[in-house]
Each structure stands twice: as C-alpha cells, then as structure tokens.
PDB file of C-alpha atoms in Angstrom:
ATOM      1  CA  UNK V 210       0.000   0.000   0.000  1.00 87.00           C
ATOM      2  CA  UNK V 211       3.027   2.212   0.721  1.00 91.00           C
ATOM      3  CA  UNK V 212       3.882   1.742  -2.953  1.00 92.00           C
ATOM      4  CA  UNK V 213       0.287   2.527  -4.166  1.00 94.00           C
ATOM      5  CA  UNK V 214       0.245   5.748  -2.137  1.00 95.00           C
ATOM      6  CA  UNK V 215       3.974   6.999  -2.780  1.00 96.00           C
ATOM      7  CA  UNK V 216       3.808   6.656  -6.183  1.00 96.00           C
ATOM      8  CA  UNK V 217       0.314   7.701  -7.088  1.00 96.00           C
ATOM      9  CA  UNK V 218       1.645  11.078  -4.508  1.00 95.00           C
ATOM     10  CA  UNK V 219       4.438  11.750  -6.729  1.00 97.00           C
ATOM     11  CA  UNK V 220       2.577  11.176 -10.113  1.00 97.00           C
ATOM     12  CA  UNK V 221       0.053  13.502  -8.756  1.00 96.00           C
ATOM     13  CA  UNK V 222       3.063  15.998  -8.143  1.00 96.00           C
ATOM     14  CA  UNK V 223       4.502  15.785 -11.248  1.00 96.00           C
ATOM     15  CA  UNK V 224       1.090  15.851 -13.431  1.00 95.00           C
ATOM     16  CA  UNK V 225       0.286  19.151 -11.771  1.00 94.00           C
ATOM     17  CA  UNK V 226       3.288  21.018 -12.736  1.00 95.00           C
ATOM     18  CA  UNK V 227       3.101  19.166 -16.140  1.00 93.00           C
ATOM     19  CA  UNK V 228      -0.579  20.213 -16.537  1.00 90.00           C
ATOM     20  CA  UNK V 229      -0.493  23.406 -15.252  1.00 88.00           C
ATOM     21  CA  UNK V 230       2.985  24.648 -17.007  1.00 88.00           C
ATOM     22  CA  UNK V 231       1.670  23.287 -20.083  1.00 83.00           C
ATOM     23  CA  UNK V 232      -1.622  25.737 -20.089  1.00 81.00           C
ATOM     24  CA  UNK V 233       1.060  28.637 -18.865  1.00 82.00           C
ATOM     25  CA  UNK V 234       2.869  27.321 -22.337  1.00 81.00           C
ATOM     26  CA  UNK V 235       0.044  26.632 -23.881  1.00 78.00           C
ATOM     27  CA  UNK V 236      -1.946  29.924 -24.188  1.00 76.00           C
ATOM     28  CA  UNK V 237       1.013  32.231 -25.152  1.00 81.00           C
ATOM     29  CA  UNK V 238       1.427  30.035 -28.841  1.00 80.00           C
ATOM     30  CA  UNK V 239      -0.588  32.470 -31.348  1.00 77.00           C
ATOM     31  CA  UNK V 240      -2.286  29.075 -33.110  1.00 73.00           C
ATOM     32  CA  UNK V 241      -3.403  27.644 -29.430  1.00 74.00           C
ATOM     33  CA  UNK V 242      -5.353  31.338 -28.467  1.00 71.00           C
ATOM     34  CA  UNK V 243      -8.089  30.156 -31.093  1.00 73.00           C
ATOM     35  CA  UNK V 244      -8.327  27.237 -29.260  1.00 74.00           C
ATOM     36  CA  UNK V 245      -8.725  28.560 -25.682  1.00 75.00           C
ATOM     37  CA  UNK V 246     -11.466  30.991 -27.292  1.00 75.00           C
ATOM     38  CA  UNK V 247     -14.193  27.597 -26.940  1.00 76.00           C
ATOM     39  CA  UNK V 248     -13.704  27.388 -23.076  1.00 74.00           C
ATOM     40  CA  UNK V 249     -15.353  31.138 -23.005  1.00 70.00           C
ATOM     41  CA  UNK V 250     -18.806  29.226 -24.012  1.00 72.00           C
ATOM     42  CA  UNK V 251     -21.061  28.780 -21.660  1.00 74.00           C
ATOM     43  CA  UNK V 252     -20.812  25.411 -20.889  1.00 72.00           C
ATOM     44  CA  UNK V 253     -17.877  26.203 -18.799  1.00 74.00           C
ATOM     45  CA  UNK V 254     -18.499  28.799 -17.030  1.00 75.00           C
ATOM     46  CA  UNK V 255     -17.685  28.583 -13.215  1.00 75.00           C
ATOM     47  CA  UNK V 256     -18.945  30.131 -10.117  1.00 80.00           C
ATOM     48  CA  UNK V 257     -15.765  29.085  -8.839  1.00 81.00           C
ATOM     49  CA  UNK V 258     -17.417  26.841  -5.718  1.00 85.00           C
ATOM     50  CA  UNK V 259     -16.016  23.888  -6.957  1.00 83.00           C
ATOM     51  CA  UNK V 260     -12.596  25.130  -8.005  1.00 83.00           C
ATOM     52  CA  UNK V 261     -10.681  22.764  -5.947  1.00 88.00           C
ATOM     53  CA  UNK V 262     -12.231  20.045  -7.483  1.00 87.00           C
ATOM     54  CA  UNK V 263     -10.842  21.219 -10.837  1.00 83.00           C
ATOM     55  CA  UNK V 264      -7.296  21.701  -9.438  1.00 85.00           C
ATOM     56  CA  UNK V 265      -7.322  18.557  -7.346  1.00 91.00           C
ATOM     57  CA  UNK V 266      -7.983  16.657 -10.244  1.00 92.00           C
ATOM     58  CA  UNK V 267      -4.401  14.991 -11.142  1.00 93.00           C
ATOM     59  CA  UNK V 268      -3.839  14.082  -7.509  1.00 94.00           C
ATOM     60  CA  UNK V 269      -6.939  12.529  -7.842  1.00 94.00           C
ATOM     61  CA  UNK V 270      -6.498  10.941 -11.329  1.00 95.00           C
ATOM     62  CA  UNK V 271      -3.044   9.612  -9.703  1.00 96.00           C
ATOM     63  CA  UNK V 272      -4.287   7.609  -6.681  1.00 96.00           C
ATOM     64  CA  UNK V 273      -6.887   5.984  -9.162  1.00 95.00           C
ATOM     65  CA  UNK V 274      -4.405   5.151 -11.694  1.00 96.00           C
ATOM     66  CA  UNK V 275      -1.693   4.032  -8.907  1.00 97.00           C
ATOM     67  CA  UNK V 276      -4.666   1.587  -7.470  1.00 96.00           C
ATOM     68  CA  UNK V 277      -5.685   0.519 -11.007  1.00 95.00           C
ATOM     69  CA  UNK V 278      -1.802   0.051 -11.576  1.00 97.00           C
ATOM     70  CA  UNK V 279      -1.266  -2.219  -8.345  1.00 97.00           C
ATOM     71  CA  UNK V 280      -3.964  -4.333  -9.619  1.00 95.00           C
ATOM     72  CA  UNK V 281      -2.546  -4.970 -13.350  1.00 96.00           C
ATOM     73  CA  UNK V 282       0.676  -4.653 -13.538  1.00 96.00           C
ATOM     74  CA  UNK V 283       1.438  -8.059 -14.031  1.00 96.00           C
ATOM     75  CA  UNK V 284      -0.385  -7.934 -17.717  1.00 96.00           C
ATOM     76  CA  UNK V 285       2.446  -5.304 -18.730  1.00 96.00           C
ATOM     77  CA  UNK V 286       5.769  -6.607 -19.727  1.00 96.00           C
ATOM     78  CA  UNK V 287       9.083  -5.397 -21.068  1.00 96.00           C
ATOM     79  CA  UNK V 288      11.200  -2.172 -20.125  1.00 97.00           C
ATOM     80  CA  UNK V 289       9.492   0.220 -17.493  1.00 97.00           C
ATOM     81  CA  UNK V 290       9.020   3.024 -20.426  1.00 98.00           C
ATOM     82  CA  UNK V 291       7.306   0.388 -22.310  1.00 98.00           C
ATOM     83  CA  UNK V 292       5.018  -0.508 -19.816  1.00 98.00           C
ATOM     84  CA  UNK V 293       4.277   2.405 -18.669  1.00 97.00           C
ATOM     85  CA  UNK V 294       3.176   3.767 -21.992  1.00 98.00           C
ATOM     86  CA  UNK V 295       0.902   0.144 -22.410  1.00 98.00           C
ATOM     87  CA  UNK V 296      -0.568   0.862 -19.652  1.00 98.00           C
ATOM     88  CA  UNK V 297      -1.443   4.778 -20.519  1.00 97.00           C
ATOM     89  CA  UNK V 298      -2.869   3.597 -23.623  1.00 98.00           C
ATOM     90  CA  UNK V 299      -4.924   0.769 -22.184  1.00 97.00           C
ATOM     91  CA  UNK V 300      -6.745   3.192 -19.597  1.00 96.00           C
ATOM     92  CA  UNK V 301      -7.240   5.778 -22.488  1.00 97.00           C
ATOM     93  CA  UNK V 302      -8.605   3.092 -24.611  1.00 97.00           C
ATOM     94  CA  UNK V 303     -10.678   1.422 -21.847  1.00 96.00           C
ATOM     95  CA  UNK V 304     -11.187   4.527 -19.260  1.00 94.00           C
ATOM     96  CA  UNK V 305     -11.224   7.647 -21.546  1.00 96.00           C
ATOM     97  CA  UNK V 306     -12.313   6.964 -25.002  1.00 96.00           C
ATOM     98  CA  UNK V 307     -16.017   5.443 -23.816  1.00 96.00           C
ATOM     99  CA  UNK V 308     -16.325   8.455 -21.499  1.00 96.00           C
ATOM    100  CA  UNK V 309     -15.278  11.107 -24.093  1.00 96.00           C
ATOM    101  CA  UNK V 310     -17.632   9.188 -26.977  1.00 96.00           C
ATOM    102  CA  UNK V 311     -21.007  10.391 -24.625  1.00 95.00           C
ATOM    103  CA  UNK V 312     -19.791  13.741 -23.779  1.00 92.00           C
ATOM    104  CA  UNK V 313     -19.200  14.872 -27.230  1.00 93.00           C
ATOM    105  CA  UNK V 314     -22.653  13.356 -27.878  1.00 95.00           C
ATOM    106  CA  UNK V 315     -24.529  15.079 -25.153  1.00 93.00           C
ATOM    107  CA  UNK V 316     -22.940  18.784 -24.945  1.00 88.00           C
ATOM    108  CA  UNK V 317     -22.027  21.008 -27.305  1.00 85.00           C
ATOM    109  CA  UNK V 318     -18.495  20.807 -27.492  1.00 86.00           C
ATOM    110  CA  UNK V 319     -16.834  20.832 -30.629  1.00 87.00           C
ATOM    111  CA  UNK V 320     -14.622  17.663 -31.499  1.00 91.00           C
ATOM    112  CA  UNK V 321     -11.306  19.579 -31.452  1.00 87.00           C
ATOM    113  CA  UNK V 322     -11.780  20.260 -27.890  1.00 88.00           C
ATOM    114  CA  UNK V 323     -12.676  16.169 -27.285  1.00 93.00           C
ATOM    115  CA  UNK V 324      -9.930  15.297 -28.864  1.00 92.00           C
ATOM    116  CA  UNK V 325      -7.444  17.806 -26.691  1.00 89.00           C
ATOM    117  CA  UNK V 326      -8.933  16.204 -23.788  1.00 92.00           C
ATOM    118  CA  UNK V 327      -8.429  12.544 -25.242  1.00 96.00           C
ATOM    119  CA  UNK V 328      -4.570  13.857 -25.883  1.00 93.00           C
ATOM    120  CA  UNK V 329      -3.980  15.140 -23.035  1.00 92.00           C
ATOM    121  CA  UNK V 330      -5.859  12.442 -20.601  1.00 94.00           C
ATOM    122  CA  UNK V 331      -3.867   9.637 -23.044  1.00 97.00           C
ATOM    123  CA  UNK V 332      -0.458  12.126 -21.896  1.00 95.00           C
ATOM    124  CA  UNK V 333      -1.457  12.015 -18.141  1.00 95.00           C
ATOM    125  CA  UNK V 334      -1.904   8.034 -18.027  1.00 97.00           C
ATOM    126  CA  UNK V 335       1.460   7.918 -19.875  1.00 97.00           C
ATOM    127  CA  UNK V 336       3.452   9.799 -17.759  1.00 97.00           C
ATOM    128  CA  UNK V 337       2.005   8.396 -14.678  1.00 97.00           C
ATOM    129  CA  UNK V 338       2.152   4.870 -16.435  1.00 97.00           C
ATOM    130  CA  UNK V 339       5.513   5.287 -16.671  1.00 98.00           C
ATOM    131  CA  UNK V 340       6.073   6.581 -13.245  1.00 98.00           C
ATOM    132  CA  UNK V 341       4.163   3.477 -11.638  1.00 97.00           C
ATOM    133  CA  UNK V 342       6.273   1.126 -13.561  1.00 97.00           C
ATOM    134  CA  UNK V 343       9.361   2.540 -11.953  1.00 97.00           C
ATOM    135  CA  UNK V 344       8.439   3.188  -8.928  1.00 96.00           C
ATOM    136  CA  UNK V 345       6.409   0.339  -8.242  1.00 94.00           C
ATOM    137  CA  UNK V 346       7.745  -2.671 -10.722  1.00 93.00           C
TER     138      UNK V 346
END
C-alpha cells in the first residue's frame, strides 16, 4: 500500500506542474489562443465553488491510476518506459475513449476540444504509467 500511495503522490506531483505549465505554455502560442477561445462558451463557465475540485484533479487521477496500476501490472511486460506507456494507452482506450464518446454526444463541445482532452488524458496516463512502472515494478 506504501507503494500505491507513494507513487500515485508523486505522479500527482509531477502531473500538476506538467498540466499546469503546459496551459502557462500553452496559451502564449498564437495558433493555441483560437483554441482557448471555446472554453469562453457557456458550458464552462464557473462560479468558482467547486474550483478545488478542478485543481485537485491529477492528484486525484493519480491515486486511481496508482490503485488501477497495483492491480494490473502483471499484464504489462518489457522495459518500465514500455510498460508504462501500455498501460497509458490501455486506460485511455478502456477509461477515456467510452467516457469522451457520450460527452461529445450530449454537450455542445466541438470535437477539437474532445480530442485535446483525449490527448492530453492519453499524456497524463502515460506519464504516470511510466512513473508506476518505476516506482512500483
């Protein structure tokens, strides 16, 4: 359990400085403004009550993925890069995808901005994939 909880911790760590460096990065590239222009829609606009959920949210997707991890890392074999990645791409295949399929068919969001989150959720998984699979072999 030590395992589960130190490594999900420092996934979490590491995926919030990833995630939130990348939108610092992100939003300063001329092509990406255009982009960032869809999250002024309605859809997402906050009353900021449930903020901390939003910023919480790769600590949280860390302990899930570091439990889920625990559970199958046996099915993933070769070098801990390898694995890691496998196992990023099986929980954006399996977790993500299905998820992502029924939001872009019940909100208006435009499939450009699905397809960002699919990216960047498949990213996440990776990085903490690979993070798991050294950390906890």
């Amino acid at each position: 359990m030590k395992k589960v909880l130190s490594s999900g911790l420092v996934a979490g760590i590491v995926l919030s400085i990833l995630s939130y460096g990348g939108l610092f990065v992100a939003v300063t590239i001329p092509f990406m403004s255009r982009f960032f222009v869809e999250y002024l829609s309605n859809v997402f606009i906050s009353d900021r009550s449930r903020d901390f959920f939003f910023y919480s949210h790769a600590l949280l997707i860390s302990f899930a993925l570091s439990w889920f991890w625990e559970r199958s890392k046996k099915v993933f074999h070769g070098h801990f890069v390898l694995r890691g990645l496998e196992f990023g791409l099986a929980y954006t295949i399996a977790g993500l995808l299905p998820i992502l399929w029924m939001t872009y068919s019940q909100i208006d969001v435009s499939e450009t901005m699905v397809l960002s989150w699919l990216g960047f959720g498949c990213f996440q998984s990776c990085v903490a994939g690979i993070i798991f699979a050294k950390m906890n072999p």
